[in-house]
């Protein structure tokens, strides 16, 4: 998760954690990114976006 924690996406999710609509929009983007990187067979990108999805889901609960 270290690459994710230093990323702009992490900062964006953290700054939106109280805004459910923003998190929902980011979640859709992240889910599409995971699908894309699975097709491209890039496990590093899949792991990166899975970390983002876990954080988003944590704040959406």
PDB file of N, CA, C, O and CB in Angstrom:
ATOM      1  N   UNK A   1       0.825  -1.201   0.000  1.00  0.00           N
ATOM      2  CA  UNK A   1       0.000   0.000   0.000  1.00  0.00           C
ATOM      3  C   UNK A   1       0.863   1.257   0.000  1.00  0.00           C
ATOM      4  O   UNK A   1       0.326   2.359  -0.113  1.00  0.00           O
ATOM      5  CB  UNK A   1      -0.935   0.002   1.208  1.00  0.00           C
ATOM      6  N   UNK A   2       2.154   1.131   0.120  1.00  0.00           N
ATOM      7  CA  UNK A   2       3.013   2.308   0.252  1.00  0.00           C
ATOM      8  C   UNK A   2       2.938   3.237  -0.958  1.00  0.00           C
ATOM      9  O   UNK A   2       2.925   4.456  -0.789  1.00  0.00           O
ATOM     10  CB  UNK A   2       4.443   1.873   0.465  1.00  0.00           C
ATOM     11  N   UNK A   3       2.887   2.692  -2.171  1.00  0.00           N
ATOM     12  CA  UNK A   3       2.771   3.554  -3.347  1.00  0.00           C
ATOM     13  C   UNK A   3       1.450   4.306  -3.343  1.00  0.00           C
ATOM     14  O   UNK A   3       1.388   5.470  -3.739  1.00  0.00           O
ATOM     15  CB  UNK A   3       2.901   2.730  -4.630  1.00  0.00           C
ATOM     16  N   UNK A   4       0.400   3.640  -2.896  1.00  0.00           N
ATOM     17  CA  UNK A   4      -0.907   4.274  -2.863  1.00  0.00           C
ATOM     18  C   UNK A   4      -0.946   5.407  -1.844  1.00  0.00           C
ATOM     19  O   UNK A   4      -1.506   6.467  -2.122  1.00  0.00           O
ATOM     20  CB  UNK A   4      -1.983   3.246  -2.546  1.00  0.00           C
ATOM     21  N   UNK A   5      -0.367   5.200  -0.687  1.00  0.00           N
ATOM     22  CA  UNK A   5      -0.430   6.205   0.378  1.00  0.00           C
ATOM     23  C   UNK A   5       0.230   7.519  -0.032  1.00  0.00           C
ATOM     24  O   UNK A   5      -0.171   8.580   0.447  1.00  0.00           O
ATOM     25  CB  UNK A   5       0.232   5.672   1.639  1.00  0.00           C
ATOM     26  N   UNK A   6       1.208   7.471  -0.887  1.00  0.00           N
ATOM     27  CA  UNK A   6       1.894   8.689  -1.334  1.00  0.00           C
ATOM     28  C   UNK A   6       1.288   9.288  -2.599  1.00  0.00           C
ATOM     29  O   UNK A   6       1.844  10.232  -3.161  1.00  0.00           O
ATOM     30  CB  UNK A   6       3.353   8.395  -1.572  1.00  0.00           C
ATOM     31  N   UNK A   7       0.166   8.756  -3.050  1.00  0.00           N
ATOM     32  CA  UNK A   7      -0.393   9.157  -4.343  1.00  0.00           C
ATOM     33  C   UNK A   7      -1.394  10.309  -4.235  1.00  0.00           C
ATOM     34  O   UNK A   7      -1.917  10.614  -3.162  1.00  0.00           O
ATOM     35  CB  UNK A   7      -1.063   7.973  -4.996  1.00  0.00           C
ATOM     36  N   UNK A   8      -1.633  10.919  -5.361  1.00  0.00           N
ATOM     37  CA  UNK A   8      -2.656  11.971  -5.440  1.00  0.00           C
ATOM     38  C   UNK A   8      -4.047  11.385  -5.220  1.00  0.00           C
ATOM     39  O   UNK A   8      -4.914  12.044  -4.647  1.00  0.00           O
ATOM     40  CB  UNK A   8      -2.593  12.689  -6.805  1.00  0.00           C
ATOM     41  N   UNK A   9      -4.262  10.156  -5.670  1.00  0.00           N
ATOM     42  CA  UNK A   9      -5.561   9.517  -5.464  1.00  0.00           C
ATOM     43  C   UNK A   9      -5.842   9.340  -3.972  1.00  0.00           C
ATOM     44  O   UNK A   9      -6.958   9.590  -3.517  1.00  0.00           O
ATOM     45  CB  UNK A   9      -5.614   8.155  -6.184  1.00  0.00           C
ATOM     46  N   UNK A  10      -4.848   8.915  -3.218  1.00  0.00           N
ATOM     47  CA  UNK A  10      -5.005   8.779  -1.764  1.00  0.00           C
ATOM     48  C   UNK A  10      -5.385  10.122  -1.145  1.00  0.00           C
ATOM     49  O   UNK A  10      -6.317  10.201  -0.345  1.00  0.00           O
ATOM     50  CB  UNK A  10      -3.701   8.242  -1.119  1.00  0.00           C
ATOM     51  N   UNK A  11      -4.669  11.165  -1.516  1.00  0.00           N
ATOM     52  CA  UNK A  11      -4.953  12.503  -0.979  1.00  0.00           C
ATOM     53  C   UNK A  11      -6.364  12.948  -1.349  1.00  0.00           C
ATOM     54  O   UNK A  11      -7.061  13.562  -0.541  1.00  0.00           O
ATOM     55  CB  UNK A  11      -3.925  13.524  -1.499  1.00  0.00           C
ATOM     56  N   UNK A  12      -6.776  12.636  -2.567  1.00  0.00           N
ATOM     57  CA  UNK A  12      -8.103  13.009  -3.032  1.00  0.00           C
ATOM     58  C   UNK A  12      -9.193  12.285  -2.239  1.00  0.00           C
ATOM     59  O   UNK A  12     -10.198  12.887  -1.859  1.00  0.00           O
ATOM     60  CB  UNK A  12      -8.245  12.704  -4.522  1.00  0.00           C
ATOM     61  N   UNK A  13      -8.989  11.010  -1.997  1.00  0.00           N
ATOM     62  CA  UNK A  13      -9.960  10.240  -1.213  1.00  0.00           C
ATOM     63  C   UNK A  13     -10.010  10.760   0.221  1.00  0.00           C
ATOM     64  O   UNK A  13     -11.090  10.928   0.786  1.00  0.00           O
ATOM     65  CB  UNK A  13      -9.604   8.733  -1.226  1.00  0.00           C
ATOM     66  N   UNK A  14      -8.859  11.011   0.799  1.00  0.00           N
ATOM     67  CA  UNK A  14      -8.807  11.533   2.171  1.00  0.00           C
ATOM     68  C   UNK A  14      -9.526  12.880   2.280  1.00  0.00           C
ATOM     69  O   UNK A  14     -10.224  13.132   3.262  1.00  0.00           O
ATOM     70  CB  UNK A  14      -7.346  11.679   2.631  1.00  0.00           C
ATOM     71  N   UNK A  15      -9.359  13.734   1.288  1.00  0.00           N
ATOM     72  CA  UNK A  15      -9.998  15.052   1.354  1.00  0.00           C
ATOM     73  C   UNK A  15     -11.501  14.969   1.098  1.00  0.00           C
ATOM     74  O   UNK A  15     -12.236  15.906   1.411  1.00  0.00           O
ATOM     75  CB  UNK A  15      -9.355  15.997   0.344  1.00  0.00           C
ATOM     76  N   UNK A  16     -11.958  13.857   0.532  1.00  0.00           N
ATOM     77  CA  UNK A  16     -13.380  13.684   0.223  1.00  0.00           C
ATOM     78  C   UNK A  16     -14.093  12.762   1.196  1.00  0.00           C
ATOM     79  O   UNK A  16     -15.264  12.443   0.990  1.00  0.00           O
ATOM     80  CB  UNK A  16     -13.538  13.150  -1.171  1.00  0.00           C
ATOM     81  N   UNK A  17     -13.422  12.330   2.242  1.00  0.00           N
ATOM     82  CA  UNK A  17     -13.980  11.271   3.078  1.00  0.00           C
ATOM     83  C   UNK A  17     -15.305  11.624   3.745  1.00  0.00           C
ATOM     84  O   UNK A  17     -16.034  10.724   4.163  1.00  0.00           O
ATOM     85  CB  UNK A  17     -12.998  10.907   4.125  1.00  0.00           C
ATOM     86  N   UNK A  18     -15.630  12.883   3.854  1.00  0.00           N
ATOM     87  CA  UNK A  18     -16.906  13.274   4.446  1.00  0.00           C
ATOM     88  C   UNK A  18     -17.971  13.571   3.395  1.00  0.00           C
ATOM     89  O   UNK A  18     -19.115  13.872   3.736  1.00  0.00           O
ATOM     90  CB  UNK A  18     -16.712  14.485   5.329  1.00  0.00           C
ATOM     91  N   UNK A  19     -17.603  13.488   2.137  1.00  0.00           N
ATOM     92  CA  UNK A  19     -18.532  13.780   1.048  1.00  0.00           C
ATOM     93  C   UNK A  19     -18.902  12.474   0.343  1.00  0.00           C
ATOM     94  O   UNK A  19     -18.158  11.983  -0.505  1.00  0.00           O
ATOM     95  CB  UNK A  19     -17.911  14.800   0.040  1.00  0.00           C
ATOM     96  N   UNK A  20     -20.055  11.921   0.704  1.00  0.00           N
ATOM     97  CA  UNK A  20     -20.471  10.621   0.172  1.00  0.00           C
ATOM     98  C   UNK A  20     -20.624  10.626  -1.350  1.00  0.00           C
ATOM     99  O   UNK A  20     -20.279   9.646  -2.010  1.00  0.00           O
ATOM    100  CB  UNK A  20     -21.779  10.201   0.811  1.00  0.00           C
ATOM    101  N   UNK A  21     -21.135  11.713  -1.904  1.00  0.00           N
ATOM    102  CA  UNK A  21     -21.314  11.783  -3.355  1.00  0.00           C
ATOM    103  C   UNK A  21     -19.967  11.723  -4.075  1.00  0.00           C
ATOM    104  O   UNK A  21     -19.815  11.009  -5.066  1.00  0.00           O
ATOM    105  CB  UNK A  21     -22.064  13.067  -3.740  1.00  0.00           C
ATOM    106  N   UNK A  22     -19.020  12.461  -3.582  1.00  0.00           N
ATOM    107  CA  UNK A  22     -17.683  12.460  -4.178  1.00  0.00           C
ATOM    108  C   UNK A  22     -17.041  11.079  -4.079  1.00  0.00           C
ATOM    109  O   UNK A  22     -16.426  10.607  -5.035  1.00  0.00           O
ATOM    110  CB  UNK A  22     -16.791  13.506  -3.495  1.00  0.00           C
ATOM    111  N   UNK A  23     -17.183  10.440  -2.932  1.00  0.00           N
ATOM    112  CA  UNK A  23     -16.623   9.096  -2.763  1.00  0.00           C
ATOM    113  C   UNK A  23     -17.285   8.094  -3.701  1.00  0.00           C
ATOM    114  O   UNK A  23     -16.618   7.217  -4.251  1.00  0.00           O
ATOM    115  CB  UNK A  23     -16.782   8.634  -1.314  1.00  0.00           C
ATOM    116  N   UNK A  24     -18.587   8.223  -3.881  1.00  0.00           N
ATOM    117  CA  UNK A  24     -19.301   7.328  -4.791  1.00  0.00           C
ATOM    118  C   UNK A  24     -18.799   7.506  -6.219  1.00  0.00           C
ATOM    119  O   UNK A  24     -18.627   6.526  -6.944  1.00  0.00           O
ATOM    120  CB  UNK A  24     -20.819   7.584  -4.725  1.00  0.00           C
ATOM    121  N   UNK A  25     -18.563   8.743  -6.624  1.00  0.00           N
ATOM    122  CA  UNK A  25     -18.022   8.999  -7.963  1.00  0.00           C
ATOM    123  C   UNK A  25     -16.616   8.429  -8.111  1.00  0.00           C
ATOM    124  O   UNK A  25     -16.289   7.835  -9.138  1.00  0.00           O
ATOM    125  CB  UNK A  25     -18.009  10.504  -8.255  1.00  0.00           C
ATOM    126  N   UNK A  26     -15.798   8.607  -7.101  1.00  0.00           N
ATOM    127  CA  UNK A  26     -14.431   8.068  -7.140  1.00  0.00           C
ATOM    128  C   UNK A  26     -14.455   6.540  -7.176  1.00  0.00           C
ATOM    129  O   UNK A  26     -13.634   5.909  -7.842  1.00  0.00           O
ATOM    130  CB  UNK A  26     -13.618   8.558  -5.918  1.00  0.00           C
ATOM    131  N   UNK A  27     -15.405   5.962  -6.453  1.00  0.00           N
ATOM    132  CA  UNK A  27     -15.509   4.505  -6.421  1.00  0.00           C
ATOM    133  C   UNK A  27     -15.762   3.954  -7.820  1.00  0.00           C
ATOM    134  O   UNK A  27     -15.144   2.967  -8.220  1.00  0.00           O
ATOM    135  CB  UNK A  27     -16.631   4.064  -5.464  1.00  0.00           C
ATOM    136  N   UNK A  28     -16.652   4.577  -8.555  1.00  0.00           N
ATOM    137  CA  UNK A  28     -16.952   4.118  -9.918  1.00  0.00           C
ATOM    138  C   UNK A  28     -15.705   4.213 -10.795  1.00  0.00           C
ATOM    139  O   UNK A  28     -15.415   3.290 -11.556  1.00  0.00           O
ATOM    140  CB  UNK A  28     -18.107   4.949 -10.535  1.00  0.00           C
ATOM    141  N   UNK A  29     -14.979   5.298 -10.698  1.00  0.00           N
ATOM    142  CA  UNK A  29     -13.731   5.469 -11.453  1.00  0.00           C
ATOM    143  C   UNK A  29     -12.725   4.376 -11.090  1.00  0.00           C
ATOM    144  O   UNK A  29     -12.098   3.790 -11.973  1.00  0.00           O
ATOM    145  CB  UNK A  29     -13.121   6.864 -11.182  1.00  0.00           C
ATOM    146  N   UNK A  30     -12.573   4.106  -9.816  1.00  0.00           N
ATOM    147  CA  UNK A  30     -11.607   3.105  -9.350  1.00  0.00           C
ATOM    148  C   UNK A  30     -12.018   1.711  -9.822  1.00  0.00           C
ATOM    149  O   UNK A  30     -11.167   0.922 -10.233  1.00  0.00           O
ATOM    150  CB  UNK A  30     -11.489   3.136  -7.804  1.00  0.00           C
ATOM    151  N   UNK A  31     -13.303   1.404  -9.767  1.00  0.00           N
ATOM    152  CA  UNK A  31     -13.770   0.103 -10.251  1.00  0.00           C
ATOM    153  C   UNK A  31     -13.480  -0.069 -11.740  1.00  0.00           C
ATOM    154  O   UNK A  31     -13.083  -1.151 -12.173  1.00  0.00           O
ATOM    155  CB  UNK A  31     -15.274  -0.057  -9.987  1.00  0.00           C
ATOM    156  N   UNK A  32     -13.673   0.984 -12.520  1.00  0.00           N
ATOM    157  CA  UNK A  32     -13.358   0.920 -13.954  1.00  0.00           C
ATOM    158  C   UNK A  32     -11.860   0.748 -14.166  1.00  0.00           C
ATOM    159  O   UNK A  32     -11.444   0.014 -15.063  1.00  0.00           O
ATOM    160  CB  UNK A  32     -13.853   2.188 -14.678  1.00  0.00           C
ATOM    161  N   UNK A  33     -11.051   1.411 -13.358  1.00  0.00           N
ATOM    162  CA  UNK A  33      -9.596   1.282 -13.471  1.00  0.00           C
ATOM    163  C   UNK A  33      -9.154  -0.144 -13.152  1.00  0.00           C
ATOM    164  O   UNK A  33      -8.278  -0.685 -13.827  1.00  0.00           O
ATOM    165  CB  UNK A  33      -8.891   2.279 -12.531  1.00  0.00           C
ATOM    166  N   UNK A  34      -9.742  -0.748 -12.146  1.00  0.00           N
ATOM    167  CA  UNK A  34      -9.398  -2.131 -11.795  1.00  0.00           C
ATOM    168  C   UNK A  34      -9.720  -3.060 -12.961  1.00  0.00           C
ATOM    169  O   UNK A  34      -8.913  -3.918 -13.318  1.00  0.00           O
ATOM    170  CB  UNK A  34     -10.158  -2.582 -10.519  1.00  0.00           C
ATOM    171  N   UNK A  35     -10.891  -2.890 -13.549  1.00  0.00           N
ATOM    172  CA  UNK A  35     -11.276  -3.711 -14.701  1.00  0.00           C
ATOM    173  C   UNK A  35     -10.283  -3.538 -15.843  1.00  0.00           C
ATOM    174  O   UNK A  35      -9.854  -4.514 -16.458  1.00  0.00           O
ATOM    175  CB  UNK A  35     -12.693  -3.347 -15.175  1.00  0.00           C
ATOM    176  N   UNK A  36      -9.924  -2.300 -16.118  1.00  0.00           N
ATOM    177  CA  UNK A  36      -8.970  -2.018 -17.197  1.00  0.00           C
ATOM    178  C   UNK A  36      -7.627  -2.689 -16.943  1.00  0.00           C
ATOM    179  O   UNK A  36      -7.093  -3.359 -17.827  1.00  0.00           O
ATOM    180  CB  UNK A  36      -8.774  -0.510 -17.354  1.00  0.00           C
ATOM    181  N   UNK A  37      -7.075  -2.516 -15.745  1.00  0.00           N
ATOM    182  CA  UNK A  37      -5.742  -3.047 -15.458  1.00  0.00           C
ATOM    183  C   UNK A  37      -5.738  -4.563 -15.345  1.00  0.00           C
ATOM    184  O   UNK A  37      -4.706  -5.193 -15.573  1.00  0.00           O
ATOM    185  CB  UNK A  37      -5.206  -2.442 -14.181  1.00  0.00           C
ATOM    186  N   UNK A  38      -6.871  -5.158 -14.996  1.00  0.00           N
ATOM    187  CA  UNK A  38      -6.956  -6.622 -15.036  1.00  0.00           C
ATOM    188  C   UNK A  38      -6.852  -7.105 -16.473  1.00  0.00           C
ATOM    189  O   UNK A  38      -6.173  -8.093 -16.754  1.00  0.00           O
ATOM    190  CB  UNK A  38      -8.275  -7.118 -14.394  1.00  0.00           C
ATOM    191  N   UNK A  39      -7.531  -6.404 -17.392  1.00  0.00           N
ATOM    192  CA  UNK A  39      -7.448  -6.765 -18.816  1.00  0.00           C
ATOM    193  C   UNK A  39      -6.030  -6.596 -19.339  1.00  0.00           C
ATOM    194  O   UNK A  39      -5.572  -7.385 -20.167  1.00  0.00           O
ATOM    195  CB  UNK A  39      -8.418  -5.909 -19.647  1.00  0.00           C
ATOM    196  N   UNK A  40      -5.336  -5.575 -18.862  1.00  0.00           N
ATOM    197  CA  UNK A  40      -3.957  -5.309 -19.284  1.00  0.00           C
ATOM    198  C   UNK A  40      -2.950  -6.206 -18.551  1.00  0.00           C
ATOM    199  O   UNK A  40      -1.765  -6.227 -18.881  1.00  0.00           O
ATOM    200  CB  UNK A  40      -3.611  -3.837 -19.042  1.00  0.00           C
ATOM    201  N   UNK A  41      -3.438  -6.930 -17.569  1.00  0.00           N
ATOM    202  CA  UNK A  41      -2.605  -7.860 -16.780  1.00  0.00           C
ATOM    203  C   UNK A  41      -1.435  -7.160 -16.095  1.00  0.00           C
ATOM    204  O   UNK A  41      -0.285  -7.591 -16.173  1.00  0.00           O
ATOM    205  CB  UNK A  41      -2.072  -8.972 -17.677  1.00  0.00           C
ATOM    206  N   UNK A  42      -1.774  -6.069 -15.425  1.00  0.00           N
ATOM    207  CA  UNK A  42      -0.758  -5.319 -14.681  1.00  0.00           C
ATOM    208  C   UNK A  42      -1.073  -5.427 -13.188  1.00  0.00           C
ATOM    209  O   UNK A  42      -1.862  -4.642 -12.662  1.00  0.00           O
ATOM    210  CB  UNK A  42      -0.712  -3.814 -15.140  1.00  0.00           C
ATOM    211  N   UNK A  43      -0.464  -6.390 -12.509  1.00  0.00           N
ATOM    212  CA  UNK A  43      -0.810  -6.616 -11.097  1.00  0.00           C
ATOM    213  C   UNK A  43      -0.471  -5.441 -10.181  1.00  0.00           C
ATOM    214  O   UNK A  43      -1.124  -5.261  -9.152  1.00  0.00           O
ATOM    215  CB  UNK A  43      -0.102  -7.844 -10.599  1.00  0.00           C
ATOM    216  N   UNK A  44       0.524  -4.649 -10.529  1.00  0.00           N
ATOM    217  CA  UNK A  44       0.866  -3.493  -9.690  1.00  0.00           C
ATOM    218  C   UNK A  44      -0.243  -2.449  -9.716  1.00  0.00           C
ATOM    219  O   UNK A  44      -0.601  -1.892  -8.678  1.00  0.00           O
ATOM    220  CB  UNK A  44       2.188  -2.864 -10.156  1.00  0.00           C
ATOM    221  N   UNK A  45      -0.785  -2.185 -10.897  1.00  0.00           N
ATOM    222  CA  UNK A  45      -1.879  -1.219 -11.007  1.00  0.00           C
ATOM    223  C   UNK A  45      -3.152  -1.758 -10.361  1.00  0.00           C
ATOM    224  O   UNK A  45      -3.885  -1.015  -9.708  1.00  0.00           O
ATOM    225  CB  UNK A  45      -2.142  -0.872 -12.480  1.00  0.00           C
ATOM    226  N   UNK A  46      -3.412  -3.050 -10.543  1.00  0.00           N
ATOM    227  CA  UNK A  46      -4.590  -3.657  -9.911  1.00  0.00           C
ATOM    228  C   UNK A  46      -4.486  -3.520  -8.394  1.00  0.00           C
ATOM    229  O   UNK A  46      -5.462  -3.155  -7.738  1.00  0.00           O
ATOM    230  CB  UNK A  46      -4.728  -5.156 -10.315  1.00  0.00           C
ATOM    231  N   UNK A  47      -3.331  -3.804  -7.839  1.00  0.00           N
ATOM    232  CA  UNK A  47      -3.132  -3.686  -6.389  1.00  0.00           C
ATOM    233  C   UNK A  47      -3.306  -2.238  -5.927  1.00  0.00           C
ATOM    234  O   UNK A  47      -3.924  -1.979  -4.894  1.00  0.00           O
ATOM    235  CB  UNK A  47      -1.732  -4.200  -5.994  1.00  0.00           C
ATOM    236  N   UNK A  48      -2.760  -1.300  -6.698  1.00  0.00           N
ATOM    237  CA  UNK A  48      -2.871   0.123  -6.372  1.00  0.00           C
ATOM    238  C   UNK A  48      -4.343   0.536  -6.272  1.00  0.00           C
ATOM    239  O   UNK A  48      -4.760   1.144  -5.286  1.00  0.00           O
ATOM    240  CB  UNK A  48      -2.143   0.982  -7.435  1.00  0.00           C
ATOM    241  N   UNK A  49      -5.120   0.201  -7.299  1.00  0.00           N
ATOM    242  CA  UNK A  49      -6.520   0.610  -7.307  1.00  0.00           C
ATOM    243  C   UNK A  49      -7.363  -0.209  -6.324  1.00  0.00           C
ATOM    244  O   UNK A  49      -8.377   0.286  -5.833  1.00  0.00           O
ATOM    245  CB  UNK A  49      -7.089   0.480  -8.712  1.00  0.00           C
ATOM    246  N   UNK A  50      -6.969  -1.438  -6.031  1.00  0.00           N
ATOM    247  CA  UNK A  50      -7.660  -2.203  -4.987  1.00  0.00           C
ATOM    248  C   UNK A  50      -7.470  -1.544  -3.628  1.00  0.00           C
ATOM    249  O   UNK A  50      -8.395  -1.515  -2.817  1.00  0.00           O
ATOM    250  CB  UNK A  50      -7.148  -3.656  -4.947  1.00  0.00           C
ATOM    251  N   UNK A  51      -6.284  -1.018  -3.379  1.00  0.00           N
ATOM    252  CA  UNK A  51      -6.050  -0.283  -2.128  1.00  0.00           C
ATOM    253  C   UNK A  51      -6.955   0.946  -2.058  1.00  0.00           C
ATOM    254  O   UNK A  51      -7.499   1.266  -1.001  1.00  0.00           O
ATOM    255  CB  UNK A  51      -4.564   0.139  -2.010  1.00  0.00           C
ATOM    256  N   UNK A  52      -7.109   1.628  -3.184  1.00  0.00           N
ATOM    257  CA  UNK A  52      -7.993   2.799  -3.234  1.00  0.00           C
ATOM    258  C   UNK A  52      -9.433   2.388  -2.956  1.00  0.00           C
ATOM    259  O   UNK A  52     -10.141   3.059  -2.206  1.00  0.00           O
ATOM    260  CB  UNK A  52      -7.895   3.502  -4.606  1.00  0.00           C
ATOM    261  N   UNK A  53      -9.858   1.298  -3.553  1.00  0.00           N
ATOM    262  CA  UNK A  53     -11.231   0.827  -3.358  1.00  0.00           C
ATOM    263  C   UNK A  53     -11.483   0.454  -1.898  1.00  0.00           C
ATOM    264  O   UNK A  53     -12.551   0.751  -1.362  1.00  0.00           O
ATOM    265  CB  UNK A  53     -11.516  -0.379  -4.267  1.00  0.00           C
ATOM    266  N   UNK A  54     -10.529  -0.183  -1.258  1.00  0.00           N
ATOM    267  CA  UNK A  54     -10.669  -0.531   0.163  1.00  0.00           C
ATOM    268  C   UNK A  54     -10.857   0.720   1.015  1.00  0.00           C
ATOM    269  O   UNK A  54     -11.694   0.741   1.918  1.00  0.00           O
ATOM    270  CB  UNK A  54      -9.437  -1.317   0.650  1.00  0.00           C
ATOM    271  N   UNK A  55     -10.082   1.756   0.728  1.00  0.00           N
ATOM    272  CA  UNK A  55     -10.194   2.992   1.500  1.00  0.00           C
ATOM    273  C   UNK A  55     -11.536   3.675   1.252  1.00  0.00           C
ATOM    274  O   UNK A  55     -12.170   4.161   2.189  1.00  0.00           O
ATOM    275  CB  UNK A  55      -9.047   3.943   1.151  1.00  0.00           C
ATOM    276  N   UNK A  56     -11.961   3.713   0.012  1.00  0.00           N
ATOM    277  CA  UNK A  56     -13.262   4.313  -0.312  1.00  0.00           C
ATOM    278  C   UNK A  56     -14.373   3.564   0.416  1.00  0.00           C
ATOM    279  O   UNK A  56     -15.240   4.179   1.035  1.00  0.00           O
ATOM    280  CB  UNK A  56     -13.512   4.297  -1.845  1.00  0.00           C
ATOM    281  N   UNK A  57     -14.345   2.243   0.340  1.00  0.00           N
ATOM    282  CA  UNK A  57     -15.387   1.445   1.006  1.00  0.00           C
ATOM    283  C   UNK A  57     -15.378   1.662   2.514  1.00  0.00           C
ATOM    284  O   UNK A  57     -16.433   1.653   3.149  1.00  0.00           O
ATOM    285  CB  UNK A  57     -15.197  -0.044   0.696  1.00  0.00           C
ATOM    286  N   UNK A  58     -14.208   1.855   3.083  1.00  0.00           N
ATOM    287  CA  UNK A  58     -14.101   2.132   4.522  1.00  0.00           C
ATOM    288  C   UNK A  58     -14.855   3.418   4.874  1.00  0.00           C
ATOM    289  O   UNK A  58     -15.555   3.469   5.886  1.00  0.00           O
ATOM    290  CB  UNK A  58     -12.612   2.248   4.948  1.00  0.00           C
ATOM    291  N   UNK A  59     -14.716   4.444   4.051  1.00  0.00           N
ATOM    292  CA  UNK A  59     -15.362   5.723   4.329  1.00  0.00           C
ATOM    293  C   UNK A  59     -16.841   5.740   3.945  1.00  0.00           C
ATOM    294  O   UNK A  59     -17.602   6.554   4.467  1.00  0.00           O
ATOM    295  CB  UNK A  59     -14.640   6.825   3.600  1.00  0.00           C
ATOM    296  N   UNK A  60     -17.252   4.860   3.046  1.00  0.00           N
ATOM    297  CA  UNK A  60     -18.657   4.825   2.645  1.00  0.00           C
ATOM    298  C   UNK A  60     -19.536   4.073   3.645  1.00  0.00           C
ATOM    299  O   UNK A  60     -20.762   4.161   3.574  1.00  0.00           O
ATOM    300  CB  UNK A  60     -18.784   4.186   1.278  1.00  0.00           C
ATOM    301  N   UNK A  61     -18.936   3.349   4.560  1.00  0.00           N
ATOM    302  CA  UNK A  61     -19.732   2.572   5.532  1.00  0.00           C
ATOM    303  C   UNK A  61     -20.255   3.429   6.643  1.00  0.00           C
ATOM    304  O   UNK A  61     -20.939   2.931   7.538  1.00  0.00           O
ATOM    305  CB  UNK A  61     -18.912   1.448   6.119  1.00  0.00           C
TER     306      UNK A  61
END
